[in-house]
Short mmCIF file of C-alpha atoms in Angstrom, two decimals:
data_model
loop_
_atom_site.label_atom_id
_atom_site.label_comp_id
_atom_site.label_asym_id
_atom_site.label_seq_id
_atom_site.Cartn_x
_atom_site.Cartn_y
_atom_site.Cartn_z
CA MET A 1 0.00 0.00 0.00
CA ASN A 2 1.43 3.38 -1.01
CA ALA A 3 1.65 6.49 1.14
CA ALA A 4 -1.10 8.28 -0.77
CA THR A 5 -3.60 5.51 -0.01
CA VAL A 6 -2.65 5.50 3.66
CA ARG A 7 -3.09 9.28 3.73
CA HIS A 8 -6.51 8.90 2.14
CA ILE A 9 -7.56 6.41 4.83
CA LEU A 10 -6.30 8.61 7.67
CA ASP A 11 -7.95 11.73 6.26
CA THR A 12 -11.24 9.91 5.71
CA LEU A 13 -11.29 8.62 9.29
CA ALA A 14 -10.39 12.10 10.53
CA GLY A 15 -13.38 13.49 8.68
CA MET A 16 -15.69 10.84 10.08
CA PHE A 17 -14.45 10.95 13.68
CA PRO A 18 -12.59 14.22 14.30
CA ASP A 19 -13.19 14.02 18.06
CA ALA A 20 -12.30 10.36 18.60
CA HIS A 21 -10.90 9.77 22.08
CA CYS A 22 -10.42 7.21 24.83
CA GLU A 23 -13.91 6.29 26.03
CA LEU A 24 -12.75 4.78 29.32
CA ASN A 25 -13.54 7.29 32.06
CA HIS A 26 -10.51 8.19 34.17
CA SER A 27 -8.87 11.19 35.82
CA ASN A 28 -5.25 10.05 36.08
CA ALA A 29 -2.75 7.43 34.89
CA PHE A 30 -3.55 5.06 37.74
CA GLU A 31 -7.29 5.03 37.04
CA LEU A 32 -6.64 4.58 33.34
CA THR A 33 -4.38 1.60 34.02
CA ILE A 34 -7.09 -0.04 36.15
CA ALA A 35 -9.79 0.74 33.58
CA VAL A 36 -7.84 -0.70 30.65
CA LEU A 37 -6.98 -3.80 32.68
CA LEU A 38 -10.69 -4.28 33.39
CA SER A 39 -11.62 -3.74 29.73
CA ALA A 40 -9.99 -6.96 28.50
CA GLN A 41 -12.78 -9.00 26.85
CA CYS A 42 -15.29 -6.45 28.12
CA THR A 43 -16.89 -3.34 26.63
CA ASP A 44 -15.82 0.15 27.64
CA ALA A 45 -19.44 0.95 28.49
CA THR A 46 -19.59 -1.87 31.05
CA VAL A 47 -16.24 -0.85 32.54
CA ASN A 48 -17.43 2.74 32.92
CA LYS A 49 -20.54 1.58 34.79
CA VAL A 50 -18.34 -0.27 37.27
CA THR A 51 -15.64 2.37 37.69
CA VAL A 52 -18.16 5.08 38.59
CA ASP A 53 -18.34 3.58 42.08
CA LEU A 54 -14.98 1.80 42.02
CA PHE A 55 -12.97 5.01 41.60
CA GLN A 56 -14.89 6.63 44.43
CA LYS A 57 -14.06 3.80 46.81
CA TYR A 58 -10.49 3.16 45.67
CA ARG A 59 -8.38 6.22 44.95
CA THR A 60 -4.84 4.93 45.51
CA PRO A 61 -2.97 1.62 45.23
CA GLN A 62 -3.03 1.41 49.01
CA ASP A 63 -6.84 1.45 48.95
CA TYR A 64 -6.94 -1.62 46.69
CA VAL A 65 -4.56 -3.69 48.82
CA SER A 66 -6.21 -2.76 52.12
CA VAL A 67 -9.36 -4.79 51.43
CA PRO A 68 -9.80 -8.57 51.21
CA LEU A 69 -9.57 -9.95 47.68
CA GLU A 70 -13.15 -11.20 47.96
CA GLU A 71 -14.39 -7.66 48.56
CA LEU A 72 -12.65 -6.33 45.48
CA GLU A 73 -14.04 -9.23 43.46
CA GLN A 74 -17.56 -8.26 44.49
CA ASP A 75 -16.91 -4.63 43.56
CA ILE A 76 -16.05 -5.62 39.97
CA ARG A 77 -18.25 -8.72 39.65
CA ARG A 78 -20.09 -7.29 36.61
CA ILE A 79 -16.81 -7.41 34.68
CA GLY A 80 -15.86 -10.54 32.78
CA LEU A 81 -13.05 -12.57 34.40
CA PHE A 82 -13.53 -10.48 37.55
CA ARG A 83 -11.74 -12.92 39.85
CA SER A 84 -8.48 -12.99 37.91
CA LYS A 85 -8.67 -9.24 37.28
CA ALA A 86 -9.15 -8.53 40.99
CA LYS A 87 -6.05 -10.58 41.74
CA HIS A 88 -4.07 -8.77 39.04
CA ILE A 89 -5.16 -5.40 40.41
CA GLN A 90 -4.03 -6.18 43.95
CA ASN A 91 -0.71 -7.63 42.77
CA LEU A 92 -0.19 -4.62 40.50
CA CYS A 93 -0.91 -2.21 43.35
CA HIS A 94 1.55 -4.01 45.66
CA ILE A 95 4.27 -3.52 43.04
CA LEU A 96 3.38 0.14 42.50
CA ILE A 97 3.69 0.75 46.24
CA GLU A 98 6.90 -1.24 46.71
CA LYS A 99 8.79 -0.19 43.56
CA TYR A 100 7.33 3.10 42.32
CA GLY A 101 6.11 4.95 45.39
CA GLY A 102 2.50 4.34 44.42
CA ASP A 103 2.83 5.94 41.00
CA VAL A 104 2.29 4.32 37.61
CA PRO A 105 5.57 4.24 35.65
CA SER A 106 5.55 6.13 32.37
CA GLU A 107 7.95 3.76 30.59
CA HIS A 108 6.40 1.13 28.34
CA ASP A 109 8.99 -1.51 29.29
CA LEU A 110 8.14 -1.12 32.98
CA LEU A 111 4.38 -1.11 32.43
CA VAL A 112 4.33 -4.45 30.61
CA GLN A 113 6.02 -6.05 33.62
CA LEU A 114 3.02 -5.26 35.82
CA PRO A 115 0.42 -8.02 36.46
CA GLY A 116 -2.45 -7.91 33.99
CA VAL A 117 -0.77 -5.26 31.84
CA GLY A 118 -0.05 -6.43 28.31
CA ARG A 119 1.34 -4.54 25.37
CA LYS A 120 -2.01 -3.05 24.38
CA THR A 121 -2.71 -1.77 27.89
CA ALA A 122 0.77 -0.28 28.13
CA ASN A 123 0.34 1.47 24.77
CA VAL A 124 -2.98 2.97 25.86
CA VAL A 125 -1.52 4.21 29.15
CA VAL A 126 1.67 5.77 27.76
CA SER A 127 -0.18 7.47 24.91
CA ASN A 128 -3.21 8.77 26.81
CA ALA A 129 -1.72 9.43 30.24
CA PHE A 130 1.82 10.43 29.35
CA GLY A 131 1.57 11.77 25.81
CA VAL A 132 3.97 9.22 24.31
CA PRO A 133 2.99 8.28 20.72
CA ALA A 134 1.77 4.67 20.56
CA PHE A 135 -0.57 2.57 18.42
CA ALA A 136 -2.49 0.17 20.63
CA VAL A 137 -4.06 -2.68 18.66
CA ASP A 138 -7.35 -3.96 20.04
CA THR A 139 -9.98 -6.04 18.26
CA HIS A 140 -11.39 -3.00 16.41
CA VAL A 141 -8.00 -1.74 15.23
CA GLU A 142 -6.99 -5.21 14.09
CA ARG A 143 -10.25 -5.79 12.18
CA VAL A 144 -10.20 -2.41 10.44
CA SER A 145 -6.50 -2.67 9.54
CA LYS A 146 -6.97 -6.03 7.91
CA ARG A 147 -10.17 -5.12 6.07
CA LEU A 148 -8.56 -2.00 4.61
CA GLY A 149 -5.40 -3.83 3.58
CA LEU A 150 -3.09 -2.07 6.04
CA ALA A 151 -2.21 -5.52 7.38
CA ASN A 152 -2.53 -9.08 6.12
CA TRP A 153 -5.35 -11.39 7.20
CA LYS A 154 -2.95 -13.77 8.97
CA ASP A 155 -0.90 -11.11 10.76
CA ASN A 156 -0.81 -11.42 14.53
CA VAL A 157 -1.41 -8.39 16.78
CA MET A 158 2.29 -7.54 16.98
CA GLU A 159 2.64 -7.64 13.20
CA VAL A 160 -0.41 -5.39 12.79
CA GLU A 161 1.04 -2.90 15.27
CA ARG A 162 4.42 -2.91 13.52
CA LYS A 163 2.85 -2.24 10.11
CA LEU A 164 0.64 0.57 11.41
CA MET A 165 3.59 2.23 13.14
CA LYS A 166 5.53 2.05 9.88
CA ARG A 167 2.75 3.40 7.66
CA VAL A 168 1.16 6.02 9.92
CA PRO A 169 3.20 9.15 10.83
CA ARG A 170 4.45 8.87 14.42
CA ASP A 171 2.77 12.08 15.56
CA GLU A 172 -0.58 10.62 14.41
CA TRP A 173 -0.30 7.22 16.13
CA THR A 174 -2.39 8.00 19.21
CA LEU A 175 -5.16 9.90 17.45
CA SER A 176 -5.30 7.38 14.62
CA HIS A 177 -5.62 4.60 17.19
CA HIS A 178 -8.75 6.29 18.57
CA ARG A 179 -10.18 6.91 15.09
CA PHE A 180 -9.63 3.28 14.07
CA ILE A 181 -11.48 2.22 17.23
CA PHE A 182 -14.41 4.56 16.57
CA PHE A 183 -14.57 3.43 12.94
CA GLY A 184 -14.61 -0.22 14.01
CA ARG A 185 -16.97 0.28 16.93
CA TYR A 186 -19.58 2.48 15.26
CA HIS A 187 -19.23 1.90 11.50
CA CYS A 188 -17.10 -1.07 10.43
CA LYS A 189 -18.59 -3.49 12.94
CA ALA A 190 -17.61 -7.13 13.12
CA GLN A 191 -21.01 -8.58 12.19
CA ASN A 192 -22.97 -5.82 10.47
CA PRO A 193 -20.58 -3.26 8.96
CA ALA A 194 -22.14 -0.31 7.15
CA CYS A 195 -20.56 -1.24 3.81
CA GLN A 196 -23.32 0.33 1.73
CA VAL A 197 -22.47 3.83 3.00
CA CYS A 198 -18.76 3.39 3.66
CA PRO A 199 -16.46 5.99 2.07
CA LEU A 200 -13.62 3.45 2.11
CA LEU A 201 -15.51 0.63 0.40
CA ASP A 202 -13.22 0.78 -2.63
CA LEU A 203 -10.28 -0.20 -0.40
CA CYS A 204 -12.05 -2.83 1.69
CA ARG A 205 -11.61 -6.41 0.57
CA GLU A 206 -14.33 -7.78 2.83
CA GLY A 207 -16.70 -4.91 2.06
CA LYS A 208 -16.52 -5.54 -1.67
CA LYS A 209 -17.21 -9.22 -1.08
CA ARG A 210 -20.16 -8.44 1.19
CA MET A 211 -21.68 -6.00 -1.29
CA LYS A 212 -21.23 -8.42 -4.19
CA THR A 213 -22.94 -11.18 -2.19
CA SER A 214 -25.75 -8.79 -1.27
CA LEU A 215 -26.32 -7.88 -4.91
CA VAL A 216 -26.42 -11.55 -5.93
CA VAL A 217 -29.00 -12.31 -3.25
CA LYS A 218 -31.14 -9.34 -4.27
CA SER A 219 -30.89 -10.36 -7.93
CA LYS A 220 -32.04 -13.89 -7.17
CA LYS A 221 -34.97 -12.60 -5.15
CA ALA A 222 -35.96 -10.23 -7.97
CA THR A 223 -35.92 -12.98 -10.60
CA ARG A 224 -37.63 -15.59 -8.44
CA PRO A 225 -41.12 -16.34 -9.85
CA LYS A 226 -43.95 -15.24 -7.63
CA SER A 227 -46.21 -17.94 -6.32
CA SER A 228 -49.86 -17.65 -7.36
#
């Protein structure tokens, strides 16, 4: 894919979602880290419903480690995998207290060493909380990248991230990450993408296939003899 095509994709997404942003509610790096950890295999909307009360009760790492694990589990029970996530949160908070004075480290390499914090979570935290350019690849970013030909169908998450970082200007990584998410979440959905009104249909391999199939089905229905 040439640079002009990539620029066209980025400009189109910018026009569609100029105000794309992180939809996980948070007020600091620590809350964002907890929210992203909770969001694994869970929607941002569900996480936000839980953190409304969670962030009122727990404001510091010390708050999370001062309660029994069972109590924290109950506080996040609406979240998928809440038991393992509660354990990760308490272990993470112990490390923050013991090694970092209760603060979340701003370095990506240190973040990924924390319990429950993978590469995607670390990318989200450094880019949104610390202003470090990063391109976090979640399910929406991966799906959109592959459909638009920015990555290959068989690429793993790391390969998708590497290709996006190479093709997208570094100073646009964070904002493009948010726009890819909005595009995938509200337009190019997994099951029912809005192909018929998509301004990037000409670049989308799956979209073209879907539209062709749709036309064939409509054609068959139109030519089917009506029963008397």
